[in-house]
Amino acid sequence: MILLNDPRTRRRRLGVAAAAAGLLSALLTAGPAAAIPDPGDGPAASEKVSGSVRAEVRDAIADGEIPGQDEIVHSANIEHLANIPKDVLPGTNSDLAFQGKYAFAGNYDGFRIFDISNPKKPKTVSQVLCPGSQNDISVSGDLLFLSTDSSRSDDSCNSTTQPATEKSSWEGMKVFDISDKRNPRYVAAVETACGSHTHTLVPERRDVYIYVSSYAPNAAYPDCQPPHDGISVIKVPRNAPEKAAVVGFPVLFPGEGPDGGGNPGAPTNPGVTKTTGCHDITVLPSKDLAAGACMGDGILFSIKDPEHPKVVDRVQDNVNFAFWHSATFNQKADKVVFTDELGGGGAPTCNAEIGPNRGADGIYDIVGRGEKSKLVFRNYFKIPRHQAETENCVAHNGSLIPVKGKDLMVQAWYQGGVSVWDFTDSSRPKEIAYFERGPLSTTSLVTGGSWSAYYYNGYIYSNDIAKGFDVLKLSDRRTDPAKRVRVGELNVQTQPDYFD
């Protein structure tokens, strides 16, 4: 059954019982060694919760404060058009990319290609088995790029897990030829230091540059040594992708000693993850700008020379940001939205106990020009609906909705669902639409929900960790002008200039 709820009627006190039971105490006070952002490459986590939490969840469902288990609810301006469940790839669903009439969906076991020419009836075109978390995905022309951030026995799609302490282990970038969407062909592999958690394309005419984000070095890992305060840059010749290779490792946080120059994290900054690389980078090629979400730091840098990016400004939030996860520019490039993935995506942080400023978005204005630009904090945004203590929920991947003169964004919040919000006024962000499901479980904390929610050519597409591929239609006078905007390709971390 589908219910249409006004979010203002659904403010809840959920979270008090869990806090009393101590479920989040380790998460919020742990040092950097305990912070493992994003779900691992095993099956979805399941953690039993206390009897008081289970009773609280049951009561909240009975009172209509949260949806029932697996129940779909949404605002009146969103329509759920389609859902395609997971099929032969059983792993965690991850990121999305788009090209023409196709959507490309990452999964920890490989990737899936959908024909979305009819958004009401998406069709599977092909599924490729190639395990290796997270399988962060992007496309450019006839090439598809896939990140591997789990230590493997080799670079093949038949590899098995192998300890990172072994020199022969492999992690990095994989490249596929997708000229035939029904039969993608694996054409190249490039090993990178500490693997590739995520990656970002900087497309040039003849070549594609890839910024590889990775982190968590260890002196015991031969190919992932500390301090690892930078990113790998890969150059891929379009006409000879088999020649793809690392062409540099720019250090973004220079500093003396084994810890480098990034945020030191705990105990200096309790609750903040130590910076040992970047989690995600978003580039705006039309403005030669990039924004990096780098664990304990947020950075703004110039990519005029794509092989040698230069940091322009750097900010920290040691009060409310635990893990700088991702970044999104507005169209004018005078704002950046950074996300904080408190709890690594596997914890219930959308509740009264955590509050509105942690596990949220941070909105920054870009003040000044060029190399004198500064990031200036304006406000936080978090969804206004509390979730159950059995639901992992925190700010995650989203994209702009292209409306000229407005700053609108759609965003995934794991089991918090999909939120559409307006940050045209940086200091007064507000939600204007939402879609979510009830908890996967009322007795255990099970990892699930929307990993990525992106706007592409008139529709919202979401890749749900457990439930599969969702298509949503947004009908609202504030967002309707975006339906007239079309792009031929979309990798959200490579933001297009919609109105150039």
Short mmCIF file of C-alpha atoms in Angstrom, two decimals:
data_model
loop_
_atom_site.label_atom_id
_atom_site.label_comp_id
_atom_site.label_asym_id
_atom_site.label_seq_id
_atom_site.Cartn_x
_atom_site.Cartn_y
_atom_site.Cartn_z
CA MET A 1 0.00 0.00 0.00
CA ILE A 2 1.26 3.51 -0.82
CA LEU A 3 0.68 6.31 1.63
CA LEU A 4 1.12 10.00 0.97
CA ASN A 5 2.51 11.67 4.07
CA ASP A 6 3.45 15.24 4.88
CA PRO A 7 6.95 15.10 6.44
CA ARG A 8 5.96 17.76 8.96
CA THR A 9 3.62 15.23 10.58
CA ARG A 10 6.31 12.63 10.96
CA ARG A 11 8.80 14.14 13.40
CA ARG A 12 9.65 11.41 15.86
CA ARG A 13 11.51 10.77 19.10
CA LEU A 14 13.15 7.63 17.75
CA GLY A 15 16.70 7.16 18.88
CA VAL A 16 16.43 7.69 22.62
CA ALA A 17 16.12 3.98 23.44
CA ALA A 18 19.01 3.05 21.20
CA ALA A 19 21.22 5.69 22.73
CA ALA A 20 20.33 4.43 26.18
CA ALA A 21 21.25 0.93 25.08
CA GLY A 22 24.62 2.17 23.88
CA LEU A 23 24.31 0.97 20.28
CA LEU A 24 25.97 4.09 18.90
CA SER A 25 28.50 4.80 21.62
CA ALA A 26 31.35 2.92 19.95
CA LEU A 27 30.55 4.45 16.58
CA LEU A 28 30.61 8.03 17.78
CA THR A 29 33.70 7.82 20.00
CA ALA A 30 35.87 5.39 18.09
CA GLY A 31 39.29 6.35 16.82
CA PRO A 32 40.15 6.26 13.12
CA ALA A 33 40.95 2.55 13.09
CA ALA A 34 37.29 1.79 13.80
CA ALA A 35 35.91 4.00 11.05
CA ILE A 36 35.14 1.88 7.98
CA PRO A 37 33.07 4.02 5.62
CA ASP A 38 30.64 2.30 3.27
CA PRO A 39 29.46 -1.29 3.62
CA GLY A 40 32.07 -4.01 3.13
CA ASP A 41 32.13 -6.42 0.21
CA GLY A 42 30.37 -9.17 2.12
CA PRO A 43 26.60 -9.67 2.48
CA ALA A 44 24.42 -6.96 3.98
CA ALA A 45 25.15 -6.55 7.66
CA SER A 46 22.65 -7.73 10.24
CA GLU A 47 22.97 -6.81 13.88
CA LYS A 48 20.44 -7.73 16.55
CA VAL A 49 19.09 -4.82 18.55
CA SER A 50 17.83 -4.65 22.11
CA GLY A 51 14.30 -5.52 23.17
CA SER A 52 13.57 -1.89 24.01
CA VAL A 53 14.57 -0.83 20.48
CA ARG A 54 12.41 -3.53 18.91
CA ALA A 55 9.46 -2.39 21.00
CA GLU A 56 10.07 1.23 20.02
CA VAL A 57 10.07 0.31 16.33
CA ARG A 58 6.86 -1.71 16.68
CA ASP A 59 5.15 1.16 18.49
CA ALA A 60 6.29 3.71 15.91
CA ILE A 61 4.88 1.58 13.08
CA ALA A 62 1.62 1.03 14.95
CA ASP A 63 1.28 4.78 15.57
CA GLY A 64 1.97 5.57 11.92
CA GLU A 65 5.16 7.45 12.80
CA ILE A 66 7.23 5.34 10.43
CA PRO A 67 6.19 3.15 7.49
CA GLY A 68 5.63 -0.55 8.05
CA GLN A 69 8.27 -3.07 7.09
CA ASP A 70 9.00 -2.63 3.33
CA GLU A 71 6.01 -0.25 2.99
CA ILE A 72 6.51 2.51 0.41
CA VAL A 73 5.63 6.11 1.28
CA HIS A 74 6.26 9.30 -0.64
CA SER A 75 5.25 12.92 -1.01
CA ALA A 76 2.35 13.73 -3.32
CA ASN A 77 4.66 15.18 -6.00
CA ILE A 78 6.59 11.91 -6.53
CA GLU A 79 5.36 8.84 -8.39
CA HIS A 80 7.05 5.44 -8.16
CA LEU A 81 7.15 4.19 -11.74
CA ALA A 82 9.18 0.99 -11.58
CA ASN A 83 11.36 -1.33 -9.55
CA ILE A 84 13.71 -3.96 -10.99
CA PRO A 85 14.90 -6.34 -8.25
CA LYS A 86 18.43 -7.65 -8.08
CA ASP A 87 19.00 -10.66 -10.32
CA VAL A 88 22.16 -12.71 -10.93
CA LEU A 89 24.39 -10.25 -9.05
CA PRO A 90 23.63 -10.81 -5.35
CA GLY A 91 26.02 -8.21 -3.93
CA THR A 92 25.43 -4.70 -2.63
CA ASN A 93 24.07 -2.33 -5.28
CA SER A 94 26.23 0.79 -5.53
CA ASP A 95 26.62 3.76 -7.89
CA LEU A 96 24.97 4.72 -11.20
CA ALA A 97 26.04 6.25 -14.52
CA PHE A 98 24.06 7.13 -17.65
CA GLN A 99 24.52 7.35 -21.39
CA GLY A 100 21.80 7.88 -23.98
CA LYS A 101 19.01 5.40 -23.30
CA TYR A 102 21.10 3.34 -20.89
CA ALA A 103 21.69 3.28 -17.14
CA PHE A 104 24.74 1.51 -15.72
CA ALA A 105 24.38 0.16 -12.19
CA GLY A 106 27.34 -0.88 -10.06
CA ASN A 107 27.15 -3.88 -7.76
CA TYR A 108 29.84 -5.36 -5.52
CA ASP A 109 29.70 -8.45 -7.76
CA GLY A 110 29.92 -6.58 -11.10
CA PHE A 111 27.58 -4.27 -13.00
CA ARG A 112 24.25 -4.25 -14.80
CA ILE A 113 23.13 -2.32 -17.87
CA PHE A 114 19.50 -1.19 -18.21
CA ASP A 115 17.62 0.11 -21.23
CA ILE A 116 15.66 3.07 -19.84
CA SER A 117 14.18 4.30 -23.13
CA ASN A 118 10.81 3.66 -21.45
CA PRO A 119 11.38 4.73 -17.82
CA LYS A 120 8.17 2.98 -16.77
CA LYS A 121 9.52 -0.34 -18.00
CA PRO A 122 13.31 -0.55 -17.70
CA LYS A 123 14.82 -3.65 -19.27
CA THR A 124 18.01 -5.48 -18.40
CA VAL A 125 20.42 -5.48 -21.34
CA SER A 126 23.33 -7.33 -19.73
CA GLN A 127 24.85 -8.28 -16.40
CA VAL A 128 28.60 -8.67 -15.93
CA LEU A 129 30.01 -10.75 -13.08
CA CYS A 130 33.27 -9.13 -11.92
CA PRO A 131 33.54 -9.04 -8.10
CA GLY A 132 35.43 -6.33 -6.27
CA SER A 133 33.92 -3.70 -3.99
CA GLN A 134 32.71 -1.07 -4.49
CA ASN A 135 32.54 -1.32 -8.26
CA ASP A 136 32.03 2.42 -8.45
CA ILE A 137 31.05 2.99 -12.07
CA SER A 138 31.30 5.62 -14.84
CA VAL A 139 31.15 5.77 -18.63
CA SER A 140 32.69 7.84 -21.41
CA GLY A 141 32.04 7.08 -25.05
CA ASP A 142 32.65 3.37 -25.62
CA LEU A 143 34.49 2.94 -22.32
CA LEU A 144 33.18 1.91 -18.89
CA PHE A 145 35.30 2.27 -15.76
CA LEU A 146 34.96 0.19 -12.61
CA SER A 147 36.67 0.71 -9.23
CA THR A 148 38.01 -2.22 -7.21
CA ASP A 149 38.57 -1.51 -3.52
CA SER A 150 38.97 -4.99 -2.10
CA SER A 151 42.22 -6.92 -2.16
CA ARG A 152 42.02 -9.56 -4.92
CA SER A 153 44.16 -12.49 -6.00
CA ASP A 154 44.61 -10.93 -9.46
CA ASP A 155 43.04 -8.39 -11.83
CA SER A 156 40.67 -10.83 -13.56
CA CYS A 157 36.92 -11.07 -13.12
CA ASN A 158 37.48 -14.56 -11.69
CA SER A 159 39.67 -13.34 -8.84
CA THR A 160 39.13 -14.23 -5.20
CA THR A 161 39.78 -12.22 -2.06
CA GLN A 162 43.37 -12.18 -0.86
CA PRO A 163 45.02 -10.33 2.04
CA ALA A 164 46.42 -6.88 1.27
CA THR A 165 49.55 -7.92 3.14
CA GLU A 166 50.53 -10.07 0.15
CA LYS A 167 52.50 -8.20 -2.51
CA SER A 168 50.82 -10.13 -5.34
CA SER A 169 47.37 -8.85 -4.36
CA TRP A 170 45.62 -6.47 -6.77
CA GLU A 171 43.30 -3.47 -6.41
CA GLY A 172 42.61 -0.58 -8.77
CA MET A 173 40.73 0.38 -11.95
CA LYS A 174 39.17 -1.89 -14.58
CA VAL A 175 38.24 -0.70 -18.08
CA PHE A 176 35.57 -2.24 -20.31
CA ASP A 177 34.63 -1.67 -23.94
CA ILE A 178 30.84 -1.14 -24.07
CA SER A 179 30.43 -0.49 -27.79
CA ASP A 180 28.24 -3.60 -27.68
CA LYS A 181 26.03 -3.08 -24.62
CA ARG A 182 24.91 -6.70 -24.68
CA ASN A 183 28.48 -7.96 -24.53
CA PRO A 184 30.81 -5.64 -22.61
CA ARG A 185 34.46 -6.57 -23.09
CA TYR A 186 37.14 -6.27 -20.39
CA VAL A 187 40.11 -4.49 -21.99
CA ALA A 188 42.44 -3.07 -19.31
CA ALA A 189 43.38 -3.01 -15.65
CA VAL A 190 45.49 -0.47 -13.76
CA GLU A 191 46.69 -1.14 -10.22
CA THR A 192 46.59 1.88 -7.91
CA ALA A 193 47.91 2.50 -4.41
CA CYS A 194 45.32 1.42 -1.82
CA GLY A 195 42.95 0.38 -4.60
CA SER A 196 40.12 2.53 -5.94
CA HIS A 197 37.25 3.25 -3.58
CA THR A 198 35.73 5.75 -6.00
CA HIS A 199 36.92 7.48 -9.15
CA THR A 200 36.18 10.62 -11.14
CA LEU A 201 36.53 11.20 -14.89
CA VAL A 202 38.11 14.32 -16.35
CA PRO A 203 37.33 13.73 -20.02
CA GLU A 204 39.54 15.26 -22.70
CA ARG A 205 39.07 14.83 -26.44
CA ARG A 206 41.79 12.25 -27.03
CA ASP A 207 42.25 10.92 -23.51
CA VAL A 208 40.32 10.33 -20.31
CA TYR A 209 41.95 11.24 -17.04
CA ILE A 210 40.77 9.40 -13.93
CA TYR A 211 41.19 10.72 -10.40
CA VAL A 212 41.30 7.68 -8.14
CA SER A 213 40.19 8.17 -4.53
CA SER A 214 41.42 5.65 -1.97
CA TYR A 215 42.45 5.67 1.66
CA ALA A 216 43.21 3.64 4.82
CA PRO A 217 46.91 2.83 4.30
CA ASN A 218 48.76 0.44 6.56
CA ALA A 219 52.48 -0.16 7.01
CA ALA A 220 51.77 -3.87 6.59
CA TYR A 221 50.32 -3.35 3.09
CA PRO A 222 53.09 -3.35 0.44
CA ASP A 223 50.94 -1.40 -2.05
CA CYS A 224 49.22 0.91 0.40
CA GLN A 225 51.78 2.68 2.53
CA PRO A 226 51.08 5.65 4.82
CA PRO A 227 50.62 8.57 4.76
CA HIS A 228 48.87 8.24 1.33
CA ASP A 229 47.71 11.84 1.38
CA GLY A 230 46.94 12.11 -2.33
CA ILE A 231 45.18 10.64 -5.35
CA SER A 232 46.29 8.47 -8.25
CA VAL A 233 45.89 10.01 -11.72
CA ILE A 234 45.34 7.57 -14.59
CA LYS A 235 45.53 8.50 -18.26
CA VAL A 236 43.44 6.38 -20.66
CA PRO A 237 43.95 6.88 -24.40
CA ARG A 238 40.50 6.54 -25.98
CA ASN A 239 41.87 4.82 -29.08
CA ALA A 240 44.11 2.47 -27.08
CA PRO A 241 42.58 1.91 -23.64
CA GLU A 242 44.84 -1.08 -23.09
CA LYS A 243 47.65 1.49 -22.62
CA ALA A 244 45.94 3.05 -19.59
CA ALA A 245 48.49 3.84 -16.87
CA VAL A 246 49.10 5.87 -13.72
CA VAL A 247 50.76 9.17 -14.68
CA GLY A 248 51.03 10.77 -11.27
CA PHE A 249 50.20 10.83 -7.58
CA PRO A 250 49.62 14.47 -6.54
CA VAL A 251 49.84 14.96 -2.78
CA LEU A 252 46.88 17.04 -1.63
CA PHE A 253 47.85 17.19 2.06
CA PRO A 254 51.60 17.72 2.24
CA GLY A 255 53.16 17.29 5.65
CA GLU A 256 56.16 15.88 7.40
CA GLY A 257 56.24 12.45 9.00
CA PRO A 258 54.26 9.24 8.56
CA ASP A 259 50.90 10.91 9.20
CA GLY A 260 51.15 13.53 6.44
CA GLY A 261 49.36 16.86 6.61
CA GLY A 262 45.67 15.99 6.68
CA ASN A 263 43.24 16.14 9.59
CA PRO A 264 44.83 14.14 12.42
CA GLY A 265 41.46 12.82 13.57
CA ALA A 266 41.06 11.35 17.04
CA PRO A 267 42.24 11.90 19.73
CA THR A 268 43.10 15.45 18.59
CA ASN A 269 39.67 15.77 16.99
CA PRO A 270 37.41 13.20 18.68
CA GLY A 271 34.83 11.59 16.42
CA VAL A 272 36.58 12.77 13.23
CA THR A 273 38.20 10.34 10.81
CA LYS A 274 41.90 10.86 10.20
CA THR A 275 42.65 12.01 6.63
CA THR A 276 44.65 9.42 4.70
CA GLY A 277 43.41 10.18 1.20
CA CYS A 278 40.08 11.15 -0.37
CA HIS A 279 36.76 9.36 -0.46
CA ASP A 280 35.24 11.13 -3.44
CA ILE A 281 36.00 13.96 -5.85
CA THR A 282 33.59 15.92 -8.04
CA VAL A 283 34.88 17.93 -10.99
CA LEU A 284 33.23 20.77 -12.89
CA PRO A 285 35.27 20.73 -16.13
CA SER A 286 33.61 23.85 -17.57
CA LYS A 287 35.02 25.85 -14.65
CA ASP A 288 38.30 23.90 -14.20
CA LEU A 289 37.24 23.22 -10.61
CA ALA A 290 37.08 20.18 -8.37
CA ALA A 291 35.82 19.60 -4.84
CA GLY A 292 37.24 16.80 -2.76
CA ALA A 293 35.58 15.06 0.18
CA CYS A 294 38.64 13.71 1.93
CA MET A 295 37.75 11.94 5.18
CA GLY A 296 38.56 14.70 7.70
CA ASP A 297 38.87 17.53 5.17
CA GLY A 298 36.91 19.27 2.44
CA ILE A 299 38.98 20.83 -0.34
CA LEU A 300 38.54 23.02 -3.40
CA PHE A 301 41.11 22.69 -6.15
CA SER A 302 41.95 23.77 -9.68
CA ILE A 303 42.18 21.22 -12.51
CA LYS A 304 43.39 23.55 -15.26
CA ASP A 305 46.25 21.09 -15.62
CA PRO A 306 44.42 17.76 -15.12
CA GLU A 307 47.64 15.86 -14.39
CA HIS A 308 48.64 18.33 -11.69
CA PRO A 309 45.58 19.48 -9.68
CA LYS A 310 46.28 22.35 -7.26
CA VAL A 311 44.52 22.83 -3.91
CA VAL A 312 42.92 26.29 -3.61
CA ASP A 313 41.21 26.04 -0.22
CA ARG A 314 40.67 23.53 2.56
CA VAL A 315 38.10 23.38 5.36
CA GLN A 316 37.36 21.19 8.37
CA ASP A 317 34.35 20.77 10.64
CA ASN A 318 35.60 19.07 13.77
CA VAL A 319 32.31 19.59 15.61
CA ASN A 320 29.73 17.95 13.34
CA PHE A 321 31.46 16.22 10.40
CA ALA A 322 32.84 12.75 11.08
CA PHE A 323 33.67 11.66 7.51
CA TRP A 324 33.68 13.97 4.47
CA HIS A 325 32.12 11.65 1.90
CA SER A 326 31.10 13.42 -1.34
CA ALA A 327 30.69 16.84 -2.95
CA THR A 328 28.29 18.56 -5.35
CA PHE A 329 28.69 21.97 -7.03
CA ASN A 330 25.73 24.13 -7.87
CA GLN A 331 25.48 25.21 -11.50
CA LYS A 332 27.00 28.67 -10.98
CA ALA A 333 29.96 27.11 -9.15
CA ASP A 334 29.51 29.46 -6.22
CA LYS A 335 28.38 26.74 -3.78
CA VAL A 336 29.46 23.24 -2.78
CA VAL A 337 27.40 20.70 -0.85
CA PHE A 338 29.55 18.26 1.13
CA THR A 339 28.07 15.15 2.75
CA ASP A 340 29.02 13.63 6.08
CA GLU A 341 28.76 9.84 6.13
CA LEU A 342 28.63 9.47 9.91
CA GLY A 343 28.80 5.78 10.78
CA GLY A 344 30.03 4.71 7.35
CA GLY A 345 26.58 4.10 5.93
CA GLY A 346 25.86 1.18 8.24
CA ALA A 347 24.43 2.96 11.29
CA PRO A 348 21.08 4.51 12.29
CA THR A 349 21.92 8.22 12.49
CA CYS A 350 18.61 9.80 11.40
CA ASN A 351 17.11 10.18 14.85
CA ALA A 352 16.58 12.68 17.63
CA GLU A 353 19.66 11.61 19.55
CA ILE A 354 22.04 12.33 16.66
CA GLY A 355 20.18 15.50 15.73
CA PRO A 356 20.00 17.62 12.54
CA ASN A 357 23.66 18.64 12.18
CA ARG A 358 25.51 15.33 12.15
CA GLY A 359 25.31 12.78 9.34
CA ALA A 360 24.03 15.70 7.27
CA ASP A 361 24.95 17.90 4.32
CA GLY A 362 27.14 20.93 4.82
CA ILE A 363 26.45 23.85 2.46
CA TYR A 364 29.41 26.09 1.62
CA ASP A 365 29.49 29.24 -0.49
CA ILE A 366 32.53 29.76 -2.72
CA VAL A 367 33.66 33.32 -2.10
CA GLY A 368 36.23 34.97 -4.36
CA ARG A 369 37.67 33.84 -7.67
CA GLY A 370 40.38 31.59 -8.99
CA GLU A 371 43.16 30.69 -6.61
CA LYS A 372 41.84 33.17 -4.04
CA SER A 373 38.51 31.34 -3.68
CA LYS A 374 37.42 30.39 -0.17
CA LEU A 375 34.83 27.94 1.15
CA VAL A 376 32.49 29.64 3.63
CA PHE A 377 30.08 27.53 5.69
CA ARG A 378 26.41 28.53 5.59
CA ASN A 379 24.23 25.76 7.05
CA TYR A 380 23.43 22.06 7.36
CA PHE A 381 20.64 20.07 5.73
CA LYS A 382 19.25 16.76 6.94
CA ILE A 383 16.02 14.97 6.05
CA PRO A 384 13.20 15.98 8.44
CA ARG A 385 11.94 12.42 8.96
CA HIS A 386 13.44 10.33 11.74
CA GLN A 387 14.09 6.68 10.93
CA ALA A 388 13.92 3.53 13.02
CA GLU A 389 16.94 2.26 14.94
CA THR A 390 16.94 -0.78 12.64
CA GLU A 391 17.49 1.46 9.58
CA ASN A 392 20.91 2.62 8.41
CA CYS A 393 20.44 6.24 7.38
CA VAL A 394 22.88 9.06 6.62
CA ALA A 395 23.64 11.58 3.85
CA HIS A 396 24.82 9.85 0.67
CA ASN A 397 25.06 10.27 -3.12
CA GLY A 398 22.96 12.79 -5.04
CA SER A 399 22.92 15.12 -8.04
CA LEU A 400 21.69 18.50 -9.21
CA ILE A 401 18.26 18.92 -10.77
CA PRO A 402 18.96 21.38 -13.60
CA VAL A 403 16.67 24.37 -13.14
CA LYS A 404 18.13 27.71 -14.19
CA GLY A 405 18.38 30.19 -11.34
CA LYS A 406 17.67 27.55 -8.69
CA ASP A 407 19.85 25.19 -6.66
CA LEU A 408 17.91 21.93 -6.41
CA MET A 409 19.24 18.50 -5.58
CA VAL A 410 18.04 14.92 -5.30
CA GLN A 411 19.88 12.74 -2.81
CA ALA A 412 20.03 9.21 -1.43
CA TRP A 413 19.88 8.62 2.32
CA TYR A 414 20.16 4.80 2.45
CA GLN A 415 17.05 3.62 4.35
CA GLY A 416 16.08 7.26 4.79
CA GLY A 417 15.10 6.98 1.13
CA VAL A 418 15.33 9.66 -1.55
CA SER A 419 15.05 13.36 -0.77
CA VAL A 420 14.61 16.35 -3.10
CA TRP A 421 15.70 19.63 -1.55
CA ASP A 422 16.31 23.28 -2.34
CA PHE A 423 19.49 25.13 -1.30
CA THR A 424 19.02 28.25 -3.44
CA ASP A 425 19.26 30.13 -0.14
CA SER A 426 22.39 28.55 1.34
CA SER A 427 21.40 29.44 4.86
CA ARG A 428 17.82 28.12 4.62
CA PRO A 429 17.71 24.76 2.81
CA LYS A 430 14.39 22.94 2.68
CA GLU A 431 13.05 19.59 1.50
CA ILE A 432 10.41 19.67 -1.25
CA ALA A 433 9.82 15.96 -1.99
CA TYR A 434 10.70 12.48 -0.73
CA PHE A 435 10.36 8.74 -1.32
CA GLU A 436 11.19 5.97 1.13
CA ARG A 437 10.49 2.43 2.23
CA GLY A 438 9.85 1.18 5.72
CA PRO A 439 12.60 -0.74 7.54
CA LEU A 440 13.98 -3.94 6.03
CA SER A 441 13.72 -5.45 9.50
CA THR A 442 11.99 -4.50 12.73
CA THR A 443 14.23 -6.72 14.86
CA SER A 444 17.75 -6.27 13.42
CA LEU A 445 19.87 -3.50 11.96
CA VAL A 446 20.15 -4.59 8.31
CA THR A 447 22.09 -2.52 5.77
CA GLY A 448 19.99 -1.38 2.83
CA GLY A 449 18.31 1.58 1.17
CA SER A 450 19.15 3.97 -1.64
CA TRP A 451 22.90 4.17 -2.36
CA SER A 452 22.61 6.68 -5.20
CA ALA A 453 19.69 8.82 -6.36
CA TYR A 454 20.29 10.89 -9.50
CA TYR A 455 18.24 13.06 -11.86
CA TYR A 456 18.71 12.16 -15.54
CA ASN A 457 16.71 13.49 -18.47
CA GLY A 458 13.41 13.99 -16.69
CA TYR A 459 13.40 11.17 -14.14
CA ILE A 460 15.00 10.17 -10.85
CA TYR A 461 16.85 6.86 -10.77
CA SER A 462 17.84 5.16 -7.52
CA ASN A 463 20.01 2.11 -6.91
CA ASP A 464 18.77 0.47 -3.72
CA ILE A 465 21.32 -1.74 -1.95
CA ALA A 466 18.80 -4.49 -1.29
CA LYS A 467 15.66 -3.74 -3.32
CA GLY A 468 17.15 -3.00 -6.73
CA PHE A 469 16.72 -0.30 -9.36
CA ASP A 470 13.95 2.27 -8.84
CA VAL A 471 12.52 4.87 -11.23
CA LEU A 472 10.71 7.90 -9.84
CA LYS A 473 8.79 10.70 -11.56
CA LEU A 474 8.89 14.12 -9.93
CA SER A 475 6.06 16.51 -10.79
CA ASP A 476 6.47 19.94 -9.19
CA ARG A 477 6.39 23.46 -10.62
CA ARG A 478 9.75 24.15 -8.98
CA THR A 479 11.47 21.25 -10.75
CA ASP A 480 9.40 20.88 -13.94
CA PRO A 481 11.68 23.17 -16.03
CA ALA A 482 14.40 20.52 -15.67
CA LYS A 483 12.37 18.16 -17.86
CA ARG A 484 13.36 20.24 -20.89
CA VAL A 485 17.08 19.75 -20.21
CA ARG A 486 18.79 16.80 -21.85
CA VAL A 487 22.33 15.45 -21.68
CA GLY A 488 23.81 12.59 -23.64
CA GLU A 489 25.91 11.25 -20.80
CA LEU A 490 25.97 11.66 -17.03
CA ASN A 491 28.61 10.68 -14.53
CA VAL A 492 27.51 12.66 -11.50
CA GLN A 493 31.08 13.14 -10.23
CA THR A 494 31.83 14.82 -13.58
CA GLN A 495 29.21 17.55 -13.47
CA PRO A 496 27.97 18.88 -16.80
CA ASP A 497 27.35 22.54 -17.54
CA TYR A 498 23.63 22.16 -18.21
CA PHE A 499 23.13 25.68 -19.54
CA ASP A 500 26.33 26.34 -21.48
#
